PDB file of C-alpha atoms in Angstrom:
ATOM      1  CA  MET P   1       0.000   0.000   0.000  1.00 96.00           C
ATOM      2  CA  LYS P   2       1.020   3.583  -0.551  1.00 97.00           C
ATOM      3  CA  LEU P   3      -0.210   6.481   1.563  1.00 98.00           C
ATOM      4  CA  PHE P   4      -0.187   9.941   0.032  1.00 98.00           C
ATOM      5  CA  TYR P   5       0.411  12.434   2.820  1.00 97.00           C
ATOM      6  CA  THR P   6       1.348  15.983   3.739  1.00 96.00           C
ATOM      7  CA  PRO P   7       3.239  16.487   7.023  1.00 95.00           C
ATOM      8  CA  GLY P   8       1.017  17.922   9.740  1.00 91.00           C
ATOM      9  CA  ALA P   9      -2.172  17.332   7.769  1.00 94.00           C
ATOM     10  CA  CYS P  10      -4.961  14.856   8.494  1.00 93.00           C
ATOM     11  CA  SER P  11      -3.038  12.090   6.705  1.00 96.00           C
ATOM     12  CA  ILE P  12      -1.227  11.370   9.981  1.00 97.00           C
ATOM     13  CA  SER P  13      -4.363   9.537  11.152  1.00 98.00           C
ATOM     14  CA  PRO P  14      -4.209   6.735   8.524  1.00 98.00           C
ATOM     15  CA  HIS P  15      -0.424   6.746   8.825  1.00 98.00           C
ATOM     16  CA  ILE P  16      -0.746   5.946  12.526  1.00 98.00           C
ATOM     17  CA  ALA P  17      -3.309   3.241  11.659  1.00 98.00           C
ATOM     18  CA  LEU P  18      -0.935   1.636   9.133  1.00 98.00           C
ATOM     19  CA  CYS P  19       1.886   1.591  11.672  1.00 98.00           C
ATOM     20  CA  GLU P  20      -0.331   0.287  14.487  1.00 98.00           C
ATOM     21  CA  ALA P  21      -1.683  -2.454  12.207  1.00 98.00           C
ATOM     22  CA  GLY P  22       1.829  -3.460  11.188  1.00 97.00           C
ATOM     23  CA  ILE P  23       0.966  -3.212   7.491  1.00 98.00           C
ATOM     24  CA  ASP P  24       3.858  -2.792   5.065  1.00 97.00           C
ATOM     25  CA  HIS P  25       3.428   0.500   3.265  1.00 97.00           C
ATOM     26  CA  GLN P  26       5.156   3.278   1.411  1.00 97.00           C
ATOM     27  CA  ILE P  27       4.510   6.982   1.859  1.00 97.00           C
ATOM     28  CA  ASP P  28       4.509   9.612  -0.866  1.00 97.00           C
ATOM     29  CA  LYS P  29       4.683  13.272   0.154  1.00 97.00           C
ATOM     30  CA  VAL P  30       2.276  15.673  -1.566  1.00 98.00           C
ATOM     31  CA  ASP P  31       2.680  19.406  -2.121  1.00 97.00           C
ATOM     32  CA  LEU P  32      -0.951  20.462  -1.759  1.00 95.00           C
ATOM     33  CA  LYS P  33      -0.420  23.905  -3.284  1.00 94.00           C
ATOM     34  CA  ALA P  34       1.274  22.586  -6.409  1.00 96.00           C
ATOM     35  CA  LYS P  35      -0.818  19.369  -6.424  1.00 97.00           C
ATOM     36  CA  LYS P  36       2.376  17.397  -7.066  1.00 97.00           C
ATOM     37  CA  THR P  37       3.878  14.358  -5.384  1.00 96.00           C
ATOM     38  CA  GLU P  38       7.458  14.440  -4.172  1.00 94.00           C
ATOM     39  CA  GLY P  39       8.495  12.648  -7.363  1.00 88.00           C
ATOM     40  CA  GLY P  40       6.804  15.322  -9.514  1.00 93.00           C
ATOM     41  CA  SER P  41       3.672  13.373 -10.463  1.00 95.00           C
ATOM     42  CA  ASP P  42       0.299  15.068 -10.843  1.00 97.00           C
ATOM     43  CA  TYR P  43      -1.525  14.410  -7.576  1.00 98.00           C
ATOM     44  CA  LEU P  44      -4.883  15.224  -9.153  1.00 98.00           C
ATOM     45  CA  ALA P  45      -4.441  12.058 -11.212  1.00 97.00           C
ATOM     46  CA  VAL P  46      -4.378  10.177  -7.891  1.00 97.00           C
ATOM     47  CA  ASN P  47      -7.133  12.096  -6.136  1.00 97.00           C
ATOM     48  CA  PRO P  48      -9.156  14.500  -8.300  1.00 97.00           C
ATOM     49  CA  LYS P  49     -10.488  16.089  -5.078  1.00 97.00           C
ATOM     50  CA  GLY P  50      -7.003  17.496  -4.607  1.00 96.00           C
ATOM     51  CA  TYR P  51      -6.597  16.858  -0.905  1.00 95.00           C
ATOM     52  CA  ILE P  52      -5.108  14.170   1.233  1.00 95.00           C
ATOM     53  CA  PRO P  53      -5.109  11.451   2.403  1.00 97.00           C
ATOM     54  CA  ALA P  54      -5.279   8.936  -0.403  1.00 98.00           C
ATOM     55  CA  LEU P  55      -4.377   5.287  -0.062  1.00 98.00           C
ATOM     56  CA  GLN P  56      -3.276   3.296  -3.096  1.00 98.00           C
ATOM     57  CA  LEU P  57      -4.098  -0.358  -2.557  1.00 98.00           C
ATOM     58  CA  ASP P  58      -1.904  -3.192  -3.751  1.00 95.00           C
ATOM     59  CA  ASN P  59      -4.292  -3.816  -6.665  1.00 96.00           C
ATOM     60  CA  GLY P  60      -3.928  -0.194  -7.803  1.00 95.00           C
ATOM     61  CA  GLU P  61      -7.289   1.047  -6.537  1.00 97.00           C
ATOM     62  CA  ILE P  62      -7.315   4.398  -4.758  1.00 98.00           C
ATOM     63  CA  LEU P  63      -9.278   4.981  -1.581  1.00 98.00           C
ATOM     64  CA  VAL P  64      -9.824   8.546  -0.343  1.00 97.00           C
ATOM     65  CA  GLU P  65     -11.429  10.155   2.716  1.00 97.00           C
ATOM     66  CA  GLY P  66      -9.659   9.531   5.997  1.00 97.00           C
ATOM     67  CA  VAL P  67     -12.633   7.995   7.811  1.00 97.00           C
ATOM     68  CA  ALA P  68     -13.030   5.349   5.089  1.00 98.00           C
ATOM     69  CA  ILE P  69      -9.286   4.740   4.860  1.00 98.00           C
ATOM     70  CA  VAL P  70      -8.734   4.092   8.579  1.00 98.00           C
ATOM     71  CA  GLN P  71     -11.619   1.615   8.693  1.00 98.00           C
ATOM     72  CA  TYR P  72     -10.265  -0.156   5.614  1.00 98.00           C
ATOM     73  CA  ILE P  73      -6.841  -0.410   7.262  1.00 98.00           C
ATOM     74  CA  ALA P  74      -8.368  -1.740  10.490  1.00 98.00           C
ATOM     75  CA  ASP P  75     -10.377  -4.344   8.577  1.00 97.00           C
ATOM     76  CA  GLN P  76      -7.209  -5.695   6.944  1.00 97.00           C
ATOM     77  CA  LYS P  77      -6.021  -6.701  10.417  1.00 97.00           C
ATOM     78  CA  PRO P  78      -9.203  -7.570  12.328  1.00 95.00           C
ATOM     79  CA  ASP P  79      -7.261  -8.998  15.278  1.00 94.00           C
ATOM     80  CA  SER P  80      -5.413  -5.702  15.791  1.00 94.00           C
ATOM     81  CA  GLY P  81      -8.253  -4.138  17.795  1.00 95.00           C
ATOM     82  CA  LEU P  82      -8.101  -1.023  15.613  1.00 98.00           C
ATOM     83  CA  ALA P  83     -11.840  -1.275  14.926  1.00 98.00           C
ATOM     84  CA  PRO P  84     -14.663  -3.369  16.364  1.00 97.00           C
ATOM     85  CA  LYS P  85     -16.165  -6.036  14.131  1.00 96.00           C
ATOM     86  CA  ALA P  86     -18.373  -4.714  11.318  1.00 94.00           C
ATOM     87  CA  GLY P  87     -22.081  -4.874  12.098  1.00 95.00           C
ATOM     88  CA  THR P  88     -21.662  -4.643  15.868  1.00 97.00           C
ATOM     89  CA  MET P  89     -22.953  -1.784  17.995  1.00 98.00           C
ATOM     90  CA  GLU P  90     -19.346  -1.054  18.955  1.00 98.00           C
ATOM     91  CA  ARG P  91     -18.500  -0.532  15.271  1.00 98.00           C
ATOM     92  CA  TYR P  92     -21.325   1.992  14.993  1.00 98.00           C
ATOM     93  CA  ARG P  93     -19.965   3.737  18.083  1.00 98.00           C
ATOM     94  CA  LEU P  94     -16.608   3.952  16.317  1.00 98.00           C
ATOM     95  CA  GLN P  95     -18.302   5.427  13.246  1.00 98.00           C
ATOM     96  CA  GLU P  96     -20.089   7.861  15.541  1.00 98.00           C
ATOM     97  CA  TRP P  97     -16.739   9.073  16.886  1.00 98.00           C
ATOM     98  CA  LEU P  98     -15.113   9.235  13.458  1.00 98.00           C
ATOM     99  CA  THR P  99     -18.030  11.283  12.131  1.00 98.00           C
ATOM    100  CA  PHE P 100     -17.939  13.649  15.111  1.00 98.00           C
ATOM    101  CA  ILE P 101     -14.197  14.207  14.755  1.00 98.00           C
ATOM    102  CA  SER P 102     -14.551  14.756  11.007  1.00 97.00           C
ATOM    103  CA  SER P 103     -17.511  17.122  11.051  1.00 96.00           C
ATOM    104  CA  GLU P 104     -17.265  18.898  14.396  1.00 96.00           C
ATOM    105  CA  LEU P 105     -13.512  19.121  14.995  1.00 97.00           C
ATOM    106  CA  HIS P 106     -11.696  18.681  11.677  1.00 96.00           C
ATOM    107  CA  LYS P 107     -13.933  20.991   9.650  1.00 94.00           C
ATOM    108  CA  GLY P 108     -14.132  23.405  12.564  1.00 94.00           C
ATOM    109  CA  PHE P 109     -10.402  24.066  12.268  1.00 95.00           C
ATOM    110  CA  SER P 110     -10.511  24.955   8.554  1.00 91.00           C
ATOM    111  CA  PRO P 111     -11.451  28.647   9.046  1.00 93.00           C
ATOM    112  CA  LEU P 112      -8.640  29.081  11.593  1.00 95.00           C
ATOM    113  CA  PHE P 113      -6.060  28.144   8.951  1.00 93.00           C
ATOM    114  CA  ASN P 114      -7.511  30.608   6.434  1.00 92.00           C
ATOM    115  CA  PRO P 115      -5.639  33.955   6.495  1.00 92.00           C
ATOM    116  CA  ALA P 116      -8.490  35.676   4.609  1.00 94.00           C
ATOM    117  CA  ILE P 117     -10.949  35.180   7.474  1.00 94.00           C
ATOM    118  CA  PRO P 118     -11.020  38.117   9.934  1.00 94.00           C
ATOM    119  CA  ASP P 119     -10.080  37.498  13.574  1.00 93.00           C
ATOM    120  CA  GLU P 120     -13.562  38.392  14.853  1.00 93.00           C
ATOM    121  CA  VAL P 121     -15.034  35.656  12.651  1.00 93.00           C
ATOM    122  CA  LYS P 122     -12.344  33.214  13.752  1.00 94.00           C
ATOM    123  CA  LYS P 123     -13.392  33.857  17.359  1.00 94.00           C
ATOM    124  CA  VAL P 124     -16.826  32.342  16.565  1.00 94.00           C
ATOM    125  CA  PHE P 125     -15.132  29.187  15.283  1.00 94.00           C
ATOM    126  CA  ARG P 126     -12.745  29.084  18.238  1.00 94.00           C
ATOM    127  CA  ASP P 127     -15.676  29.306  20.663  1.00 95.00           C
ATOM    128  CA  ARG P 128     -17.490  26.517  18.828  1.00 95.00           C
ATOM    129  CA  LEU P 129     -14.376  24.323  18.888  1.00 96.00           C
ATOM    130  CA  THR P 130     -13.988  24.976  22.620  1.00 96.00           C
ATOM    131  CA  GLN P 131     -17.516  23.598  23.140  1.00 96.00           C
ATOM    132  CA  ARG P 132     -16.716  20.518  21.063  1.00 97.00           C
ATOM    133  CA  TRP P 133     -13.523  19.894  23.003  1.00 98.00           C
ATOM    134  CA  ALA P 134     -15.508  20.157  26.254  1.00 98.00           C
ATOM    135  CA  TYR P 135     -17.593  17.228  24.989  1.00 98.00           C
ATOM    136  CA  VAL P 136     -14.459  15.198  24.235  1.00 98.00           C
ATOM    137  CA  GLU P 137     -13.056  16.106  27.658  1.00 98.00           C
ATOM    138  CA  LYS P 138     -16.126  14.599  29.366  1.00 98.00           C
ATOM    139  CA  ALA P 139     -16.039  11.526  27.127  1.00 98.00           C
ATOM    140  CA  LEU P 140     -12.418  10.809  28.116  1.00 98.00           C
ATOM    141  CA  ALA P 141     -13.125  11.006  31.861  1.00 98.00           C
ATOM    142  CA  GLY P 142     -11.861   7.809  33.468  1.00 97.00           C
ATOM    143  CA  LYS P 143     -10.689   6.366  30.133  1.00 97.00           C
ATOM    144  CA  ASP P 144      -7.343   6.127  28.405  1.00 98.00           C
ATOM    145  CA  TYR P 145      -8.931   6.296  24.954  1.00 98.00           C
ATOM    146  CA  LEU P 146     -12.270   7.335  23.437  1.00 98.00           C
ATOM    147  CA  MET P 147     -13.777   3.855  23.563  1.00 98.00           C
ATOM    148  CA  GLY P 148     -11.656   2.486  26.396  1.00 96.00           C
ATOM    149  CA  SER P 149      -8.956   0.786  24.333  1.00 97.00           C
ATOM    150  CA  PHE P 150      -7.013   2.284  21.446  1.00 98.00           C
ATOM    151  CA  ASN P 151      -8.638   2.302  18.003  1.00 98.00           C
ATOM    152  CA  VAL P 152      -8.478   4.320  14.775  1.00 98.00           C
ATOM    153  CA  ALA P 153     -10.647   7.127  16.186  1.00 98.00           C
ATOM    154  CA  ASP P 154      -7.885   7.898  18.686  1.00 98.00           C
ATOM    155  CA  GLY P 155      -5.345   8.449  15.914  1.00 98.00           C
ATOM    156  CA  TYR P 156      -7.715  10.897  14.263  1.00 98.00           C
ATOM    157  CA  LEU P 157      -8.471  12.685  17.531  1.00 98.00           C
ATOM    158  CA  TYR P 158      -4.761  12.932  18.270  1.00 98.00           C
ATOM    159  CA  ASN P 159      -4.207  14.755  14.989  1.00 97.00           C
ATOM    160  CA  MET P 160      -6.872  17.276  15.974  1.00 97.00           C
ATOM    161  CA  THR P 161      -5.021  17.937  19.247  1.00 98.00           C
ATOM    162  CA  ARG P 162      -1.937  18.760  17.173  1.00 97.00           C
ATOM    163  CA  TRP P 163      -4.016  21.246  15.188  1.00 96.00           C
ATOM    164  CA  ALA P 164      -5.320  22.789  18.419  1.00 96.00           C
ATOM    165  CA  LYS P 165      -1.708  23.466  19.356  1.00 95.00           C
ATOM    166  CA  ARG P 166      -0.950  24.942  15.914  1.00 94.00           C
ATOM    167  CA  VAL P 167      -3.755  27.512  16.172  1.00 93.00           C
ATOM    168  CA  GLU P 168      -3.018  28.153  19.868  1.00 91.00           C
ATOM    169  CA  LEU P 169      -6.446  27.002  21.019  1.00 94.00           C
ATOM    170  CA  ASP P 170      -6.553  27.144  24.821  1.00 93.00           C
ATOM    171  CA  MET P 171      -6.786  23.527  26.018  1.00 95.00           C
ATOM    172  CA  SER P 172      -6.021  24.251  29.682  1.00 95.00           C
ATOM    173  CA  ALA P 173      -9.592  23.291  30.654  1.00 96.00           C
ATOM    174  CA  CYS P 174      -9.095  19.813  29.153  1.00 98.00           C
ATOM    175  CA  PRO P 175      -6.816  17.789  31.468  1.00 98.00           C
ATOM    176  CA  ASN P 176      -8.268  14.488  30.185  1.00 98.00           C
ATOM    177  CA  VAL P 177      -7.497  15.487  26.599  1.00 98.00           C
ATOM    178  CA  ASN P 178      -3.983  16.575  27.576  1.00 98.00           C
ATOM    179  CA  ALA P 179      -3.401  13.243  29.351  1.00 98.00           C
ATOM    180  CA  PHE P 180      -4.681  11.468  26.220  1.00 98.00           C
ATOM    181  CA  VAL P 181      -2.108  13.376  24.131  1.00 98.00           C
ATOM    182  CA  ALA P 182       0.694  12.244  26.461  1.00 98.00           C
ATOM    183  CA  ARG P 183      -0.467   8.614  26.137  1.00 98.00           C
ATOM    184  CA  MET P 184      -0.616   8.881  22.365  1.00 98.00           C
ATOM    185  CA  GLU P 185       2.839  10.393  22.137  1.00 97.00           C
ATOM    186  CA  ALA P 186       4.226   7.513  24.208  1.00 98.00           C
ATOM    187  CA  ARG P 187       2.931   4.889  21.748  1.00 98.00           C
ATOM    188  CA  PRO P 188       5.841   3.470  19.707  1.00 98.00           C
ATOM    189  CA  LYS P 189       3.805   3.266  16.485  1.00 98.00           C
ATOM    190  CA  VAL P 190       2.621   6.869  16.828  1.00 98.00           C
ATOM    191  CA  ILE P 191       6.256   7.901  17.244  1.00 97.00           C
ATOM    192  CA  GLU P 192       7.133   5.824  14.167  1.00 98.00           C
ATOM    193  CA  ALA P 193       4.540   7.620  12.020  1.00 98.00           C
ATOM    194  CA  LEU P 194       5.523  11.069  13.301  1.00 97.00           C
ATOM    195  CA  LYS P 195       9.216  10.424  12.655  1.00 97.00           C
ATOM    196  CA  ALA P 196       8.511   9.143   9.123  1.00 97.00           C
ATOM    197  CA  GLU P 197       6.743  12.425   8.322  1.00 96.00           C
ATOM    198  CA  GLY P 198       9.466  14.564   9.907  1.00 95.00           C
ATOM    199  CA  LEU P 199       7.133  15.712  12.686  1.00 94.00           C
ATOM    200  CA  MET P 200       9.465  14.757  15.541  1.00 83.00           C
TER     201      MET P 200
END
């Protein structure tokens, strides 16, 4: 498999999943502004949507959208514990978390990275994100990970904590989230993915 990624972007989530699953893979860095891979190929030929991540399967098929990719990776190694068995209530709970992270956290950060958006407008998005993080803070009370044991939703959530740091979102009211970050950054496979992308 080959993962198309950009350092610091949401592609770290499937990268962590690949490492945690122990799946042999290559990574190919993408310049999102130029829409070119590190080798100079046209990235739009890989993913016409123009963003990352994209996962090229061994048969040549391309899978895009991080939430789909991490579940695909988990399903390749069902004994890894990266996702509950398909069709179970626990799997739907995982999908619930992945959807929440995607729609309420991930997309909530987009305006904060946009230099054209005025600061007073960004404050609205910051306040909304603070509310969403308060929900995550409560959900992590008494737990090491979102669903008790580590799964692909935790890799995605971890990436959002990195973004919170990048936009200087005040996370001081979230000790459970901060403890979660420390646990994630102690995981050998998380370290492996971060090092491979030059993030450590």
